[in-house]
């Protein structure tokens, strides 16, 4: 049996959390924090999620520790669906040959964690719909070993035993029921006894059952997306999708008067009922928990070696050997009884490791004082301790932690904390590409910010027993306990991309140099000045932070674009997972804080997970910056998303009073694509006095309540239009008429028009056509589905006739992650396109060779 634990991610801008994968042949486990960016790191490291059955979350249940979890679910559900489809093919083949089906894929995921785990998952019910992946949360709300004499684990399976160690400032009480049977714990929620009077326990338990039911509904329900129920129109409860049978008997969307209106006709309609979990408007109350979860994990002990010689000497017949190894006594020579201990070596302890997670400095003492660390029975076999530390916690300046390590000097201490680990590029592929693009056009592609030296030193004595964690480091538990460094990911050689550029793509460099000369020519500058003299706010900077679709991929992160408008501050348009990390990689930690200090609004176009899983971290960081107390951050979104942001505050501090919910509502009660929204501000708020641009939006054809937005800055007249995800929208084109900047999705290339229609996205030419109708001056295309970034060829006809193009002075560019583009410099950027195209073609060739 081979078992090892491997560091998957160490804290960096790309991977804010530290996470470990425990590997057994038959299944895998994740331990630690599943922060934003975890899944993308796994893609980069070629670590598969497929065999994961259990995730043990360490630390507190907040967005810092769990922000990547929802993305992991979605990917796992896709993987499961794909493998189920494969399996069905295999089974069909078997059946056709008259054979039996093979076993189905065991598809379920257990999530273990501390207080608020179920609540946190339930907050996602508005955007995680029924998935092919049953998720079972196991929230530990009591102390499984408040009785210090107990040494039993609280989780056990065929591979491992786990001791969950909850840490809190005030001690937790034991569960009302007997807490020591893992089976029992799995059956029902345990009560929370943290300083709460006895009579509240029943209520708390009832609340927890409601949350559990919601989560069960999200992941395991039999609800069918295609079920339509027939009912009287007047009985329909909104929101619901309403359909009607037309004269031919075909089903089509109903667009008549609302059920609530007085002109509501007395007819039968078909209703697609909303997802049942989504109907729960409010979850039972809870509050952020100042707690952490730590773990001790061990393999099972193994039996000692069987001594064949001794058994033979005692007269045991060969056929009885097996019974002895199974613990049974057998007859020996002359009627004696041979017991297993007479022929078996001593039992070999299972090896193991511990995870000590310190999310808040206040928890250091209670964590170090836990009795498990000094219980020889529990600690037997523990060779390694992984320390997961939040941003402001270091080892070098904390005597208590240092002393603890020195007391456990026979154990290797591995430190995973951002204050200790250097901010190395955690995603080598996009970093390498950005460095090469910098070699082509340094104005548009500034170098990413990183450092490679550990940030804080350990003293001589500690150096012998502790080290800063490196991704890929393995600690093997079985067959023999040992560290394996072969897989350690070397610190990225950031000079190599330049060498590759010079060696493999010299033509790209030649073209880049030609572009540099061309844009420096006085005639070019005169021409630019002439054609865009009326372009307002040319210093406006556009920074695409994520330009891919669906899920974080190797080269492109999920949707987010930063716009910095001089005099008006910064705006984030959609905010996919790890937008904060992308900002930090782009501007450095301090630079990102400076950008955030200037942040005025975050706009979320729709509820697909790839467009908003980064919002909570951005808000959380924003509130930590020293800003005047009356500074507000606007969240521009439809009601459902606003509800999510309000609700997530029950498990995460976000300074809700400083958030300004600017809600995009339907005027009719039904958000029909093509209709305008009403932009509503909280009561008593004067939009004029807020210093925000004019915000106009319309519903677009993509998913329920999907919107596109237009921001107009009154002093200069600057108009920025952003599509979100959608089929081409005439209403949006009308709303954005005369936009100086259009950001439009173009998920599919023109050949894939059918996919675009089916998945409700736009093709490249459709996006350009919206720009033509809008008469947009500068168009930046984004949201690409391809694996390797390309520069597609533009169908110029879609942009309009030559005269039209000439008269409106239009330029089109393609967005790349971490590009920095000024509104007034599209023409300069365009000059480098031939060089970029050359570079990307060469890159694609190399990528294909690497894959082979
Ligand atoms: Zn979408």
Tab-separated table of C-alpha atoms in Angstrom, residues 23 33 57 75 157 188 289 301-302 386 429 488 611 715 757 786:
chain	number	residue	atom	x	y	z
A	23	UNK	CA	-3.267	9.946	-1.465
A	33	UNK	CA	-8.209	25.475	3.311
A	57	UNK	CA	-11.642	21.915	6.012
A	75	UNK	CA	-15.759	20.836	-11.417
A	157	UNK	CA	-12.702	4.655	7.294
A	188	UNK	CA	-27.739	13.682	12.851
A	289	UNK	CA	-17.496	31.938	14.499
A	301	UNK	CA	-1.820	0.221	12.522
A	302	UNK	CA	-0.576	-2.751	10.552
A	386	UNK	CA	1.601	21.377	8.961
A	429	UNK	CA	1.971	28.871	-17.529
A	488	UNK	CA	8.803	19.596	-5.262
A	611	UNK	CA	-18.865	35.638	-12.629
A	715	UNK	CA	-18.623	65.314	-16.558
A	757	UNK	CA	-27.247	29.670	-29.639
A	786	UNK	CA	-10.555	28.002	-26.069
